[in-house]
Each structure stands twice: as structure tokens, then as C-alpha cells.
PDB file of N, CA, C and O in Angstrom:
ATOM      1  N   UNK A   7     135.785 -93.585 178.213  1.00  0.00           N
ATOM      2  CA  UNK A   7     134.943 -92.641 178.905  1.00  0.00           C
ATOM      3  C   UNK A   7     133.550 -92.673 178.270  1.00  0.00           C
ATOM      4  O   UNK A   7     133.469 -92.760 177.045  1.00  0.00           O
ATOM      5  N   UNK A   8     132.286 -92.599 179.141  1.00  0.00           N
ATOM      6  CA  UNK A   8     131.091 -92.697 178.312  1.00  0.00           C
ATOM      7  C   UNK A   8     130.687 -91.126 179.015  1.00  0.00           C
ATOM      8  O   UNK A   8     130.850 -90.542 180.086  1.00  0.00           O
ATOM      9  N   UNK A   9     130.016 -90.856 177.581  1.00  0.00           N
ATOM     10  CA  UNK A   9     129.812 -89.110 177.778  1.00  0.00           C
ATOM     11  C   UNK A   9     128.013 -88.626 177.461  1.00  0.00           C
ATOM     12  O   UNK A   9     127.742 -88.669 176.261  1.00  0.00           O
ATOM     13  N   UNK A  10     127.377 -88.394 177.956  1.00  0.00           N
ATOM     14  CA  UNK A  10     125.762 -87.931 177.698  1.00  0.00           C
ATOM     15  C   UNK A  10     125.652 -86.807 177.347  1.00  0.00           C
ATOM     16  O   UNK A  10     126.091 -85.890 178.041  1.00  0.00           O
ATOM     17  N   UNK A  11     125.144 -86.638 176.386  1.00  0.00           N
ATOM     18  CA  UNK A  11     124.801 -84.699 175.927  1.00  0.00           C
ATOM     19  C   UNK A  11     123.417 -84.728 175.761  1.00  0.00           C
ATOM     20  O   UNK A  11     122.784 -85.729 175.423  1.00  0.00           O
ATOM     21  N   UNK A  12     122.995 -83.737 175.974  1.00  0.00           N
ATOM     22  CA  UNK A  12     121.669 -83.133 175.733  1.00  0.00           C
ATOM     23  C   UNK A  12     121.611 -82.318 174.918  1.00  0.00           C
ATOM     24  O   UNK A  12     122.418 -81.408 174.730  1.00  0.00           O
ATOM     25  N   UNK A  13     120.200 -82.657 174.072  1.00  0.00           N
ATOM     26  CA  UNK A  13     120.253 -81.237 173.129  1.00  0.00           C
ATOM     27  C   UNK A  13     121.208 -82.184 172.005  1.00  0.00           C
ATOM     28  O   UNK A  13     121.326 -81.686 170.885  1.00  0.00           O
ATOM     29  N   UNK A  14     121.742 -83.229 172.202  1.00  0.00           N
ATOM     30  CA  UNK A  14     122.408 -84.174 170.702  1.00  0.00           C
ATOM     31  C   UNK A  14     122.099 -83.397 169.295  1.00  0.00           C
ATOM     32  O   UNK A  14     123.044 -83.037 168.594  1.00  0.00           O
ATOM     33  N   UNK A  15     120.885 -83.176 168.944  1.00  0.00           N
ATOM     34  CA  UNK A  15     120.996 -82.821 167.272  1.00  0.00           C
ATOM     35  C   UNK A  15     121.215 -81.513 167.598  1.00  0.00           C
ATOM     36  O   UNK A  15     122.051 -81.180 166.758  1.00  0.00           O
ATOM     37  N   UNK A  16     121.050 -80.788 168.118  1.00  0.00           N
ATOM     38  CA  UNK A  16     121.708 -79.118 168.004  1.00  0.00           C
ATOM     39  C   UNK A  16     123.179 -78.687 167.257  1.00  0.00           C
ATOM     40  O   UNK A  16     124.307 -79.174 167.196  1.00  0.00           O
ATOM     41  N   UNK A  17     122.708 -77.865 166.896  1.00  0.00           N
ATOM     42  CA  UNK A  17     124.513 -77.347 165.838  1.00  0.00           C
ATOM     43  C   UNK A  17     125.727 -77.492 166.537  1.00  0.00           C
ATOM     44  O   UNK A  17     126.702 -78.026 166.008  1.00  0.00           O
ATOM     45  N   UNK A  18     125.738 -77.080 167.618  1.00  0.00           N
ATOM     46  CA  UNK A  18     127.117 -77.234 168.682  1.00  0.00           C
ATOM     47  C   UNK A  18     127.199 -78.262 169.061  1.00  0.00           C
ATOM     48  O   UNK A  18     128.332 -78.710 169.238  1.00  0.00           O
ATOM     49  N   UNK A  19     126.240 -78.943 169.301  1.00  0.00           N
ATOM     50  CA  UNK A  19     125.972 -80.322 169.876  1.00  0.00           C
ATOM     51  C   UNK A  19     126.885 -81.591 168.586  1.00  0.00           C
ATOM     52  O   UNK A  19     127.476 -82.640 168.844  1.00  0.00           O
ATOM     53  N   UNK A  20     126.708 -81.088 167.597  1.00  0.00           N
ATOM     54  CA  UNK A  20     127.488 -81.796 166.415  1.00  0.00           C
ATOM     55  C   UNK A  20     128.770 -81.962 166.200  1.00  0.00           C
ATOM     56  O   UNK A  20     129.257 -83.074 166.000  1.00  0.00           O
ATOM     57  N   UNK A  21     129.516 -80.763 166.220  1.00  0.00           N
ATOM     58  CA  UNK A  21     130.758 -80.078 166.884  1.00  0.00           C
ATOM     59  C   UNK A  21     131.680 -80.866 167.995  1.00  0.00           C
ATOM     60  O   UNK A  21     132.794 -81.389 168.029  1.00  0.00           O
ATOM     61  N   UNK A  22     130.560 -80.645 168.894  1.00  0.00           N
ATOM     62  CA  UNK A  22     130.934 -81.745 170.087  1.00  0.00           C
ATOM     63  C   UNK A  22     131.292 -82.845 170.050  1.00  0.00           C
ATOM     64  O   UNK A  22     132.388 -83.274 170.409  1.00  0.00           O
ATOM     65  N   UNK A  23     130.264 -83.517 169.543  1.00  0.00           N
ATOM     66  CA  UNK A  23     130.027 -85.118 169.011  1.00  0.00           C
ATOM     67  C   UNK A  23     131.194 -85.494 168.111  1.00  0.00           C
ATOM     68  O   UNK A  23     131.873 -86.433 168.525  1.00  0.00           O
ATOM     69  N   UNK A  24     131.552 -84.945 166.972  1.00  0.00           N
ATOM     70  CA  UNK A  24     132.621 -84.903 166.115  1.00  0.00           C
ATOM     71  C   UNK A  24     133.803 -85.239 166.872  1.00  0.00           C
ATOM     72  O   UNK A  24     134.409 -86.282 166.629  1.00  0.00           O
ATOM     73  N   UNK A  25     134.221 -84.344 167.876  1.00  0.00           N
ATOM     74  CA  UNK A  25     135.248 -84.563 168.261  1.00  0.00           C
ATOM     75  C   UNK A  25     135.426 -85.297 169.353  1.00  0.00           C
ATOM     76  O   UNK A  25     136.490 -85.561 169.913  1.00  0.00           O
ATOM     77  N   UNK A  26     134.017 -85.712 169.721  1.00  0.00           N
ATOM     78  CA  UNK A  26     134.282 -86.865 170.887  1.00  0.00           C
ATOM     79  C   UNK A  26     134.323 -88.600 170.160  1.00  0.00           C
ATOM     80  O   UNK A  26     134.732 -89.688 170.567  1.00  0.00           O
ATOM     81  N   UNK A  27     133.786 -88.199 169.140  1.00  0.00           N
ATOM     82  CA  UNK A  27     134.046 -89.379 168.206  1.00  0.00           C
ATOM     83  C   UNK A  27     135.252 -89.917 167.617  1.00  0.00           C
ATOM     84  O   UNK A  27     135.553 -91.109 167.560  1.00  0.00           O
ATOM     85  N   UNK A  28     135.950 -88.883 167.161  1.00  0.00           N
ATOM     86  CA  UNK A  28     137.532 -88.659 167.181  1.00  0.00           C
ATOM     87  C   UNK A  28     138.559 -89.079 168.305  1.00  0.00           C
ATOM     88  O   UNK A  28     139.652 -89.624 168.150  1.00  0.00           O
ATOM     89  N   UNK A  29     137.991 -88.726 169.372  1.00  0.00           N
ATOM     90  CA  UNK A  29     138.746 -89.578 170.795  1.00  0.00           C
ATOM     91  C   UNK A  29     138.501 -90.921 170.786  1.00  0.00           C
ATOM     92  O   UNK A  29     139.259 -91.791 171.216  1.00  0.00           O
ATOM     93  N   UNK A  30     137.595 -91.050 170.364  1.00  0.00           N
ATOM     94  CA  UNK A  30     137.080 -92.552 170.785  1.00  0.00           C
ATOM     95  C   UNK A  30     136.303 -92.580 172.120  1.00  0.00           C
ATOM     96  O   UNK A  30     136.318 -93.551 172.877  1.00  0.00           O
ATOM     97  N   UNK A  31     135.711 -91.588 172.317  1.00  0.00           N
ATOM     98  CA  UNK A  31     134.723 -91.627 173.384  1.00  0.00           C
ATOM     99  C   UNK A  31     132.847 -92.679 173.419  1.00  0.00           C
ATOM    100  O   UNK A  31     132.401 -93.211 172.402  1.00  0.00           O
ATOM    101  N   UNK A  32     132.393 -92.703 174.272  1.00  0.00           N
ATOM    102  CA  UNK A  32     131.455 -93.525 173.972  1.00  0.00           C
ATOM    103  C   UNK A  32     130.340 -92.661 174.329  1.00  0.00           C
ATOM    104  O   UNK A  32     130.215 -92.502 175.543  1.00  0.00           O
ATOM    105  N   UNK A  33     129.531 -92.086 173.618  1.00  0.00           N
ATOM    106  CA  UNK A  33     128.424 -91.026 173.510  1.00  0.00           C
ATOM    107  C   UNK A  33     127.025 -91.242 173.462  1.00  0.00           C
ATOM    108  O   UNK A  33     126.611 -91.694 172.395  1.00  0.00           O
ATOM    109  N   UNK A  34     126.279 -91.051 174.267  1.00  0.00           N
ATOM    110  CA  UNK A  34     124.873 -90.919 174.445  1.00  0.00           C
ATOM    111  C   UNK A  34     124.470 -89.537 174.566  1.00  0.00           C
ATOM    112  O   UNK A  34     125.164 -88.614 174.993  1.00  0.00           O
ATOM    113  N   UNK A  35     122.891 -89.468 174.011  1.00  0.00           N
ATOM    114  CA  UNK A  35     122.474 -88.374 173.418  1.00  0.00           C
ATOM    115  C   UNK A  35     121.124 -88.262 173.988  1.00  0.00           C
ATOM    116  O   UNK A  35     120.410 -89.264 174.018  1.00  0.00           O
ATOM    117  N   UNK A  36     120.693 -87.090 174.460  1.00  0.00           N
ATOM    118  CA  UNK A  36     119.115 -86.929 174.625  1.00  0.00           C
ATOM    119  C   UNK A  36     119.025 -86.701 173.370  1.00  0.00           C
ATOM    120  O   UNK A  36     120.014 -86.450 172.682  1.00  0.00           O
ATOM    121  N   UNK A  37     117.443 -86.780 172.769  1.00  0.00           N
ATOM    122  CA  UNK A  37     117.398 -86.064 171.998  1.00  0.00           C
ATOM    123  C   UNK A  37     115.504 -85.792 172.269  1.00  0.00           C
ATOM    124  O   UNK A  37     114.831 -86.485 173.033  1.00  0.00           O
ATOM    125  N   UNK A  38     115.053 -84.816 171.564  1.00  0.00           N
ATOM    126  CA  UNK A  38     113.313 -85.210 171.643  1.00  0.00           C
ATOM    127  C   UNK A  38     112.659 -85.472 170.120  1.00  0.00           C
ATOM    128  O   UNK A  38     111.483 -85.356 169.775  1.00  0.00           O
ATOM    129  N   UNK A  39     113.773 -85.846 169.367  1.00  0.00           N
ATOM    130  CA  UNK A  39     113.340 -86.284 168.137  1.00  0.00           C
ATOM    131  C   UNK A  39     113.407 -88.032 167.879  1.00  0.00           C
ATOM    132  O   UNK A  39     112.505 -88.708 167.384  1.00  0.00           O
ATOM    133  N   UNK A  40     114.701 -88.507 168.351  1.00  0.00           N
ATOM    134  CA  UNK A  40     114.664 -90.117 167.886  1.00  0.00           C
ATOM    135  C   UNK A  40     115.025 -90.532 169.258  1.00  0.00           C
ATOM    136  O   UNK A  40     114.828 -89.942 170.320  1.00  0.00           O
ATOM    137  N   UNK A  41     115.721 -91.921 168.965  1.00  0.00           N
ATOM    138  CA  UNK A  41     115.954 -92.889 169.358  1.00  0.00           C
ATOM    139  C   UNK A  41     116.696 -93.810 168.833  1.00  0.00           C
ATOM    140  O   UNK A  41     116.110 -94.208 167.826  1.00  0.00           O
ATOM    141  N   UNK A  42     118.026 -94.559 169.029  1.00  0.00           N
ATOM    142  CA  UNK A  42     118.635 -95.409 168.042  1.00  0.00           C
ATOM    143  C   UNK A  42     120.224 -94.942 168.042  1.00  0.00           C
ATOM    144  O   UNK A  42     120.712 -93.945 168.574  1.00  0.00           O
ATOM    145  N   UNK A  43     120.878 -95.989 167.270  1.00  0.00           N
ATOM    146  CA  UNK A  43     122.222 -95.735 166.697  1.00  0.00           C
ATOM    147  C   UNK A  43     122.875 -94.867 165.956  1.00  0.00           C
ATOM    148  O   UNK A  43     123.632 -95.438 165.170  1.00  0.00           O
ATOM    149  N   UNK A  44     122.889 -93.856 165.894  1.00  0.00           N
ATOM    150  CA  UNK A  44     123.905 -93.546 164.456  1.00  0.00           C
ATOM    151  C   UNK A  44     125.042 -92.415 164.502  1.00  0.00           C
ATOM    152  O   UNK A  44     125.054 -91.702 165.506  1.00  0.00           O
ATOM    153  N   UNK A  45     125.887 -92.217 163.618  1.00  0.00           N
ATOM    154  CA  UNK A  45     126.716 -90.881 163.915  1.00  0.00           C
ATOM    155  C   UNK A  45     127.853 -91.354 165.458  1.00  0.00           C
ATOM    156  O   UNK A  45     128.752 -90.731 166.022  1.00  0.00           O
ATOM    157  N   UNK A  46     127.285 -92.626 165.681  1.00  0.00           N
ATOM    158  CA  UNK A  46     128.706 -92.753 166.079  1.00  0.00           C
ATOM    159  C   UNK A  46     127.874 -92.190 168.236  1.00  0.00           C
ATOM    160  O   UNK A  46     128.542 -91.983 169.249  1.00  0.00           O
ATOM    161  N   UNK A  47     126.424 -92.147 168.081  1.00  0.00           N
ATOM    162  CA  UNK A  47     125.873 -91.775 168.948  1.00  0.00           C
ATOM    163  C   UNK A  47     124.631 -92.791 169.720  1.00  0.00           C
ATOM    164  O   UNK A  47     123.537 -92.880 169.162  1.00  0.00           O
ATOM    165  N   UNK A  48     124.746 -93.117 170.294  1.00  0.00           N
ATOM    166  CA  UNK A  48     123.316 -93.698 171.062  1.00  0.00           C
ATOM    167  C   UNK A  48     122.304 -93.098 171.414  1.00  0.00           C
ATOM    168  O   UNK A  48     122.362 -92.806 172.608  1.00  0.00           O
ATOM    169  N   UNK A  49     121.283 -92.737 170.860  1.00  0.00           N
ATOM    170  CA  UNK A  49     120.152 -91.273 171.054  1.00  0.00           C
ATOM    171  C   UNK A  49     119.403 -92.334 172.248  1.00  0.00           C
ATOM    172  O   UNK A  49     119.369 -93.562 172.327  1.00  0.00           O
ATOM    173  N   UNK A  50     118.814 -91.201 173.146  1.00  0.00           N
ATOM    174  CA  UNK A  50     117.311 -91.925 173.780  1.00  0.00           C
ATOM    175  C   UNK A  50     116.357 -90.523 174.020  1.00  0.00           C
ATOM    176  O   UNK A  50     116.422 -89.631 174.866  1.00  0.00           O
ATOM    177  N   UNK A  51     115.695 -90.699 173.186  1.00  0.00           N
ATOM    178  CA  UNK A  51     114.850 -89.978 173.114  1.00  0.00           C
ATOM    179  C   UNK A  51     113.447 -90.108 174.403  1.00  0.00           C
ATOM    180  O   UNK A  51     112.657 -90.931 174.865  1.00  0.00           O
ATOM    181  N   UNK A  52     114.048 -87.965 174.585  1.00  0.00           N
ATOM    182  CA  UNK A  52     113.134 -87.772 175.735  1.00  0.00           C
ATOM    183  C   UNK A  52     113.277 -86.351 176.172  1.00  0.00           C
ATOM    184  O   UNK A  52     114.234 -85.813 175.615  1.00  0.00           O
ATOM    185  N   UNK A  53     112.514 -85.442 177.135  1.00  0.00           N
ATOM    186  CA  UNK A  53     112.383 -84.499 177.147  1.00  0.00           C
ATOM    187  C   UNK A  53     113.210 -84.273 178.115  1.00  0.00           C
ATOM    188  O   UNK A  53     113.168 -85.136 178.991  1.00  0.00           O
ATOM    189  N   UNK A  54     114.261 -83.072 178.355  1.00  0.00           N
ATOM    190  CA  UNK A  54     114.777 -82.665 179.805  1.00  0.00           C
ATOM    191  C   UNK A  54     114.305 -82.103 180.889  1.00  0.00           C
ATOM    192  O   UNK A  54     114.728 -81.931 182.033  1.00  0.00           O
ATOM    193  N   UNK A  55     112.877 -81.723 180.030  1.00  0.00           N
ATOM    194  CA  UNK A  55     111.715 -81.219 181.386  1.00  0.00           C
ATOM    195  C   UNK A  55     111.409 -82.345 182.403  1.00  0.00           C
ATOM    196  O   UNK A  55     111.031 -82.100 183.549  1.00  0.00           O
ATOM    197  N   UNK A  56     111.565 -83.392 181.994  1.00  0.00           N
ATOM    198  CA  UNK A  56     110.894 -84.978 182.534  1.00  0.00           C
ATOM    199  C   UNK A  56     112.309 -85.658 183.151  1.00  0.00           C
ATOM    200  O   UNK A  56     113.230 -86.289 182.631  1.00  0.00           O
ATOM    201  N   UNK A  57     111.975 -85.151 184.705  1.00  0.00           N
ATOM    202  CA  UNK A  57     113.188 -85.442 185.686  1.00  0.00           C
ATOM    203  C   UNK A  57     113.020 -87.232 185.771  1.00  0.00           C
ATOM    204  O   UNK A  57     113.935 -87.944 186.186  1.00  0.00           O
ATOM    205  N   UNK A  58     111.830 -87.709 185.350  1.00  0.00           N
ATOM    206  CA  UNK A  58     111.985 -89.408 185.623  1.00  0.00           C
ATOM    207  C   UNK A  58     112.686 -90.086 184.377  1.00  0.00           C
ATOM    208  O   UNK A  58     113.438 -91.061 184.389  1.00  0.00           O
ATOM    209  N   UNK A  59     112.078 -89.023 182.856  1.00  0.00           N
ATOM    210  CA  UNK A  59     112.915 -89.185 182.178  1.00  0.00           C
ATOM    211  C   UNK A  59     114.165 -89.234 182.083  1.00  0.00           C
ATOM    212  O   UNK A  59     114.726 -90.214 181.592  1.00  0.00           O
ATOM    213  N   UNK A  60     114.921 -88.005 182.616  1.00  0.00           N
ATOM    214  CA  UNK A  60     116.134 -87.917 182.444  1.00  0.00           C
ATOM    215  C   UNK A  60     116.770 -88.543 183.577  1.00  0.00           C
ATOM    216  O   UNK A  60     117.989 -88.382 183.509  1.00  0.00           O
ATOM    217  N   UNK A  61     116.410 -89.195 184.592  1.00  0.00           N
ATOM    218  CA  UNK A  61     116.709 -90.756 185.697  1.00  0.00           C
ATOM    219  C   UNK A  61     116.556 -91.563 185.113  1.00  0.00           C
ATOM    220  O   UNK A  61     117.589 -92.229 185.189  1.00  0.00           O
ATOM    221  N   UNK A  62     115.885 -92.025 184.498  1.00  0.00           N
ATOM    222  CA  UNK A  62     116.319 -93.197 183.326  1.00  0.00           C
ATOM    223  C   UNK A  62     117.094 -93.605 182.466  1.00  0.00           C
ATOM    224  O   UNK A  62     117.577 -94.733 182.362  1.00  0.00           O
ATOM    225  N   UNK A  63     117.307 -92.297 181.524  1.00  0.00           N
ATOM    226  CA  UNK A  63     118.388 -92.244 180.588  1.00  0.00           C
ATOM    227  C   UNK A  63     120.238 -92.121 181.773  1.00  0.00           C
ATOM    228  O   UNK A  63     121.211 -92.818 181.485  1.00  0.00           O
ATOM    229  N   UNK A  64     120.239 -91.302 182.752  1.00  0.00           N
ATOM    230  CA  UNK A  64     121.081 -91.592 183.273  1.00  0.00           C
ATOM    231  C   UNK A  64     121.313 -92.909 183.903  1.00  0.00           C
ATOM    232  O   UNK A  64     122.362 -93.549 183.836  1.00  0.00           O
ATOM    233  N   UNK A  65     120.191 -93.266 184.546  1.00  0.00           N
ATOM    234  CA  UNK A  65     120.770 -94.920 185.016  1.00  0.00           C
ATOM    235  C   UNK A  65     121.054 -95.702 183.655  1.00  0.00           C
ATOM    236  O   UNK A  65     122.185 -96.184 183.592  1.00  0.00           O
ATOM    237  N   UNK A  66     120.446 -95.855 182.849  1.00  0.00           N
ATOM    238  CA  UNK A  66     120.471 -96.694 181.757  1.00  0.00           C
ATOM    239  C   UNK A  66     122.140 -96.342 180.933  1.00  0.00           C
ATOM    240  O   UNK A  66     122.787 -97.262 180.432  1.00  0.00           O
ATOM    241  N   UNK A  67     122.565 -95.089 180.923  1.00  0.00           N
ATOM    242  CA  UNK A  67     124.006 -94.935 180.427  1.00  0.00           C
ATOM    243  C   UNK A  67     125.300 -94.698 181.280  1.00  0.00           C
ATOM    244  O   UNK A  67     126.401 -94.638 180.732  1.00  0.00           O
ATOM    245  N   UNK A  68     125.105 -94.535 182.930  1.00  0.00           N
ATOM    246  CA  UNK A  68     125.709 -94.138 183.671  1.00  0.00           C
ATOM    247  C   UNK A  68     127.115 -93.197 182.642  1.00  0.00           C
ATOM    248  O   UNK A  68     127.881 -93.680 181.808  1.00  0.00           O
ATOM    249  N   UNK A  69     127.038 -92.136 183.006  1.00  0.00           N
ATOM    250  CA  UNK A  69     128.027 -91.639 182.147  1.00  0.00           C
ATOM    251  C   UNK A  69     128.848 -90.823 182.672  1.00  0.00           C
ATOM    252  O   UNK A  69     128.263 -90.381 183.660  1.00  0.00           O
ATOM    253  N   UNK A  70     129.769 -90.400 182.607  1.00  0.00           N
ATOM    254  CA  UNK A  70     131.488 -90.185 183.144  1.00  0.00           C
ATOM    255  C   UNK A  70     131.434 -89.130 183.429  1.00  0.00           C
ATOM    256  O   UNK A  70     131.890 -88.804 184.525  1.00  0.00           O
ATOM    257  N   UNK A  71     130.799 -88.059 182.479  1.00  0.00           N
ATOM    258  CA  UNK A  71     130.648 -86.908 182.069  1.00  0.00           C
ATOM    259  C   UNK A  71     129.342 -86.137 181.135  1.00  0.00           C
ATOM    260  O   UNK A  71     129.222 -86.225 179.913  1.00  0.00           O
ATOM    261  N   UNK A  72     128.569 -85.495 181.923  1.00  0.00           N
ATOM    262  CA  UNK A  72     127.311 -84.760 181.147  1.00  0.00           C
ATOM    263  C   UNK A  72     127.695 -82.837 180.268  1.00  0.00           C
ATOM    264  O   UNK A  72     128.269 -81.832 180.688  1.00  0.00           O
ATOM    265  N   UNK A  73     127.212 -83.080 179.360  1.00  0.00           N
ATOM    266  CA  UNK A  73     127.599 -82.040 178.642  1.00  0.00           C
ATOM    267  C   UNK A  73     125.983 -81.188 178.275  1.00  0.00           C
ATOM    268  O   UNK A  73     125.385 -81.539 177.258  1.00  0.00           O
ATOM    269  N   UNK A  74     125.427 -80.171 179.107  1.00  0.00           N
ATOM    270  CA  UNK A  74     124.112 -80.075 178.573  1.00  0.00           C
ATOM    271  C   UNK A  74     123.996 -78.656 177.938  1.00  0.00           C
ATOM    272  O   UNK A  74     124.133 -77.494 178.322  1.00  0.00           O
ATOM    273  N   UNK A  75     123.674 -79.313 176.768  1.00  0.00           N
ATOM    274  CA  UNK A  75     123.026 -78.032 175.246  1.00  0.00           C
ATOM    275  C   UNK A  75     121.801 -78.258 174.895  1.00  0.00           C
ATOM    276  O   UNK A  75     121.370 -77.857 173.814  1.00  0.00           O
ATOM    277  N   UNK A  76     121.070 -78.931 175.758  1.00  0.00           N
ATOM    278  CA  UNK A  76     119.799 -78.736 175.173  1.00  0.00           C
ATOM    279  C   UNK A  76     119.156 -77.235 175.363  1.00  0.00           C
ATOM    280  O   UNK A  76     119.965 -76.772 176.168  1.00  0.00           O
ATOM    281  N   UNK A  77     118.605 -76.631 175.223  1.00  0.00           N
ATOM    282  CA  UNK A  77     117.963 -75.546 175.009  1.00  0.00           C
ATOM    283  C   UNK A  77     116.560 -75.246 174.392  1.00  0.00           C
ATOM    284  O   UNK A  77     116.230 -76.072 173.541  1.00  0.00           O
ATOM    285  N   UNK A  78     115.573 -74.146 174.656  1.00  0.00           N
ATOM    286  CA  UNK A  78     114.622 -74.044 174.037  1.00  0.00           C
ATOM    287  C   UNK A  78     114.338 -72.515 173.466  1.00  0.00           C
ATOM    288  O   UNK A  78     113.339 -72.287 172.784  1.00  0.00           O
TER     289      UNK A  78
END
């Protein structure tokens, strides 16, 4: 299953991640800080205000299931 969260570095968002990592799930991450590999996460850094943004990151990960915690 490939899974997209928003809001990735957030406290709950970690939580999440943890245990989708534990399944063996395959996880992509907004984030508006990075970009890159790690934690078992694929970040692409970008804002959720930015609807072309966030059409990109969805075509680019097509994902199974969206989980959104981003917040401000």
C-alpha cells in the first residue's frame, strides 16, 4: 500500500509514520521543511495551500490512501 501524509514532521504525524513503517507500508510525506529520504519516509516538500503543488506530489506518488495533519 503506498500512503501520503501531510503535515509529515508534526508530532502525530510521527506516531503515524511509526506504525505505518511497522506494516511495511510505503510512505510519502508533504512536508514545508525538506525533501528526500529518511525515517523510512519519502518527503516532497511543499505547501498544502498550493493546489498545483499538491497535483504534483499526488501524481508523482499516486497513493492508496491520504492521511491529512498538516495544520497551521
Amino acid at each position: 500500500m503506498r500512503v501520503l501524509v501531510t503535515g509529515v514532521d508534526c508530532f502525530i504525524a510521527g506516531w503515524l509514520v511509526s506504525a505505518l513503517v511497522a506494516d511495511g507500508v510505503e510512505i510519502f510525506g508533504i512536508s514545508r521543511k525538506s525533501d528526500g529520504k529518511s525515517g523510512g519516509v519519502t518527503r516532497h516538500r511543499a505547501d498544502v495551500r498550493d493546489a498545483d503543488a499538491l497535483a504534483e506530489v499526488v501524481k508523482a506518488t499516486h497513493p492508496d490512501r491520504v492521511f491529512h495533519l498538516a495544520a497551521q
